[in-house]
Amino acid sequence: MAERVREAFEASGIVCEEGPVDTTVSIGVAGGPAGTELEVLLAAADTALYQAKRSGRNRVEAAEELPLSLENWRRKTAGTARPLQPQPSLTRLA
């Protein structure tokens, strides 16, 4: 679904007084099992979003599977800067 949103945005054909405007969007997607804290999903989606931007923009990146708790996620990712990879369900756009 996120890829369809990205494609639709890119093909939107926005035109202003000066002419056509090229439009692109980077999307970070995160998902997890029922009960996953919203803050965990948002943090993972943000990480995936910035990975999409670092990887050339105008793309969709997915976060990896997440723990159920934000505290566990913070402990797991403390000192790591690696991007996360997932199962889609929450999307952040930039």
PDB file of C-alpha atoms in Angstrom:
ATOM      1  CA  MET A   1       0.000   0.000   0.000  1.00  0.00           C
ATOM      2  CA  ALA A   2       2.799   2.454   0.858  1.00  0.00           C
ATOM      3  CA  GLU A   3       4.377   1.876  -2.554  1.00  0.00           C
ATOM      4  CA  ARG A   4       1.041   2.692  -4.241  1.00  0.00           C
ATOM      5  CA  VAL A   5       0.840   5.927  -2.233  1.00  0.00           C
ATOM      6  CA  ARG A   6       4.406   6.809  -3.265  1.00  0.00           C
ATOM      7  CA  GLU A   7       3.658   6.119  -6.933  1.00  0.00           C
ATOM      8  CA  ALA A   8       0.400   8.117  -6.843  1.00  0.00           C
ATOM      9  CA  PHE A   9       2.145  11.075  -5.231  1.00  0.00           C
ATOM     10  CA  GLU A  10       4.935  10.972  -7.815  1.00  0.00           C
ATOM     11  CA  ALA A  11       2.394  10.829 -10.664  1.00  0.00           C
ATOM     12  CA  SER A  12       0.100  13.497  -9.181  1.00  0.00           C
ATOM     13  CA  GLY A  13       0.798  16.000 -11.961  1.00  0.00           C
ATOM     14  CA  ILE A  14       0.845  19.084  -9.769  1.00  0.00           C
ATOM     15  CA  VAL A  15       1.092  22.287 -11.813  1.00  0.00           C
ATOM     16  CA  CYS A  16       1.608  25.819 -10.539  1.00  0.00           C
ATOM     17  CA  GLU A  17       1.870  29.131 -12.400  1.00  0.00           C
ATOM     18  CA  GLU A  18       5.530  28.420 -13.244  1.00  0.00           C
ATOM     19  CA  GLY A  19       4.692  24.973 -14.696  1.00  0.00           C
ATOM     20  CA  PRO A  20       4.760  21.336 -13.581  1.00  0.00           C
ATOM     21  CA  VAL A  21       6.190  20.475 -10.168  1.00  0.00           C
ATOM     22  CA  ASP A  22       8.122  17.237  -9.661  1.00  0.00           C
ATOM     23  CA  THR A  23       6.773  15.542  -6.543  1.00  0.00           C
ATOM     24  CA  THR A  24       8.295  12.690  -4.581  1.00  0.00           C
ATOM     25  CA  VAL A  25       7.770  11.199  -1.140  1.00  0.00           C
ATOM     26  CA  SER A  26       9.821   9.038   1.191  1.00  0.00           C
ATOM     27  CA  ILE A  27       7.863   6.656   3.413  1.00  0.00           C
ATOM     28  CA  GLY A  28       8.831   4.721   6.531  1.00  0.00           C
ATOM     29  CA  VAL A  29       6.605   1.779   7.457  1.00  0.00           C
ATOM     30  CA  ALA A  30       6.506  -0.152  10.736  1.00  0.00           C
ATOM     31  CA  GLY A  31       4.246  -2.844  12.096  1.00  0.00           C
ATOM     32  CA  GLY A  32       4.073  -5.328  14.887  1.00  0.00           C
ATOM     33  CA  PRO A  33       1.806  -7.675  16.791  1.00  0.00           C
ATOM     34  CA  ALA A  34      -1.290  -6.476  18.612  1.00  0.00           C
ATOM     35  CA  GLY A  35      -0.300  -4.734  21.809  1.00  0.00           C
ATOM     36  CA  THR A  36       2.837  -3.103  20.430  1.00  0.00           C
ATOM     37  CA  GLU A  37       3.170   0.357  21.966  1.00  0.00           C
ATOM     38  CA  LEU A  38       2.402   3.226  19.588  1.00  0.00           C
ATOM     39  CA  GLU A  39       5.665   4.956  20.563  1.00  0.00           C
ATOM     40  CA  VAL A  40       7.605   1.865  19.448  1.00  0.00           C
ATOM     41  CA  LEU A  41       5.841   1.858  16.073  1.00  0.00           C
ATOM     42  CA  LEU A  42       6.372   5.592  15.575  1.00  0.00           C
ATOM     43  CA  ALA A  43      10.066   5.348  16.467  1.00  0.00           C
ATOM     44  CA  ALA A  44      10.528   2.439  14.068  1.00  0.00           C
ATOM     45  CA  ALA A  45       8.616   4.215  11.288  1.00  0.00           C
ATOM     46  CA  ASP A  46      10.775   7.323  11.798  1.00  0.00           C
ATOM     47  CA  THR A  47      13.945   5.209  11.611  1.00  0.00           C
ATOM     48  CA  ALA A  48      12.701   3.620   8.381  1.00  0.00           C
ATOM     49  CA  LEU A  49      11.752   7.046   6.990  1.00  0.00           C
ATOM     50  CA  TYR A  50      15.254   8.428   7.549  1.00  0.00           C
ATOM     51  CA  GLN A  51      16.735   5.268   6.029  1.00  0.00           C
ATOM     52  CA  ALA A  52      14.585   5.913   2.937  1.00  0.00           C
ATOM     53  CA  LYS A  53      15.939   9.464   2.738  1.00  0.00           C
ATOM     54  CA  ARG A  54      19.555   8.293   3.177  1.00  0.00           C
ATOM     55  CA  SER A  55      19.030   5.649   0.490  1.00  0.00           C
ATOM     56  CA  GLY A  56      18.120   8.124  -2.222  1.00  0.00           C
ATOM     57  CA  ARG A  57      14.669   9.451  -1.329  1.00  0.00           C
ATOM     58  CA  ASN A  58      11.430   8.777  -3.218  1.00  0.00           C
ATOM     59  CA  ARG A  59      11.231   5.264  -1.796  1.00  0.00           C
ATOM     60  CA  VAL A  60       9.557   3.099   0.827  1.00  0.00           C
ATOM     61  CA  GLU A  61      11.564   1.499   3.641  1.00  0.00           C
ATOM     62  CA  ALA A  62      10.128  -0.950   6.174  1.00  0.00           C
ATOM     63  CA  ALA A  63      11.222  -1.382   9.800  1.00  0.00           C
ATOM     64  CA  GLU A  64      12.093  -4.780  11.294  1.00  0.00           C
ATOM     65  CA  GLU A  65       9.883  -6.661  13.730  1.00  0.00           C
ATOM     66  CA  LEU A  66       9.633  -4.866  17.066  1.00  0.00           C
ATOM     67  CA  PRO A  67       9.348  -5.729  20.753  1.00  0.00           C
ATOM     68  CA  LEU A  68       6.061  -4.990  22.529  1.00  0.00           C
ATOM     69  CA  SER A  69       7.592  -2.435  24.898  1.00  0.00           C
ATOM     70  CA  LEU A  70       9.270   0.903  24.236  1.00  0.00           C
ATOM     71  CA  GLU A  71      11.637   0.274  27.159  1.00  0.00           C
ATOM     72  CA  ASN A  72      12.710  -3.075  25.629  1.00  0.00           C
ATOM     73  CA  TRP A  73      13.121  -1.385  22.240  1.00  0.00           C
ATOM     74  CA  ARG A  74      15.311   1.337  23.762  1.00  0.00           C
ATOM     75  CA  ARG A  75      17.495  -1.277  25.462  1.00  0.00           C
ATOM     76  CA  LYS A  76      17.735  -3.313  22.259  1.00  0.00           C
ATOM     77  CA  THR A  77      18.705  -0.340  20.083  1.00  0.00           C
ATOM     78  CA  ALA A  78      20.911   1.520  22.566  1.00  0.00           C
ATOM     79  CA  GLY A  79      24.177   2.331  20.842  1.00  0.00           C
ATOM     80  CA  THR A  80      23.090   1.016  17.444  1.00  0.00           C
ATOM     81  CA  ALA A  81      22.442   3.153  14.396  1.00  0.00           C
ATOM     82  CA  ARG A  82      21.318   0.386  12.077  1.00  0.00           C
ATOM     83  CA  PRO A  83      17.978   0.803  10.283  1.00  0.00           C
ATOM     84  CA  LEU A  84      15.000  -1.338  11.220  1.00  0.00           C
ATOM     85  CA  GLN A  85      13.101  -3.616   8.691  1.00  0.00           C
ATOM     86  CA  PRO A  86       9.136  -4.811   9.145  1.00  0.00           C
ATOM     87  CA  GLN A  87       5.641  -5.960   8.520  1.00  0.00           C
ATOM     88  CA  PRO A  88       3.696  -2.909   7.223  1.00  0.00           C
ATOM     89  CA  SER A  89       0.987  -1.248   9.295  1.00  0.00           C
ATOM     90  CA  LEU A  90       2.030   2.232  10.450  1.00  0.00           C
ATOM     91  CA  THR A  91       3.354   4.712   7.931  1.00  0.00           C
ATOM     92  CA  ARG A  92       5.288   7.977   8.290  1.00  0.00           C
ATOM     93  CA  LEU A  93       5.624  10.283   5.277  1.00  0.00           C
ATOM     94  CA  ALA A  94       8.063  13.060   4.528  1.00  0.00           C
TER      95      ALA A  94
END
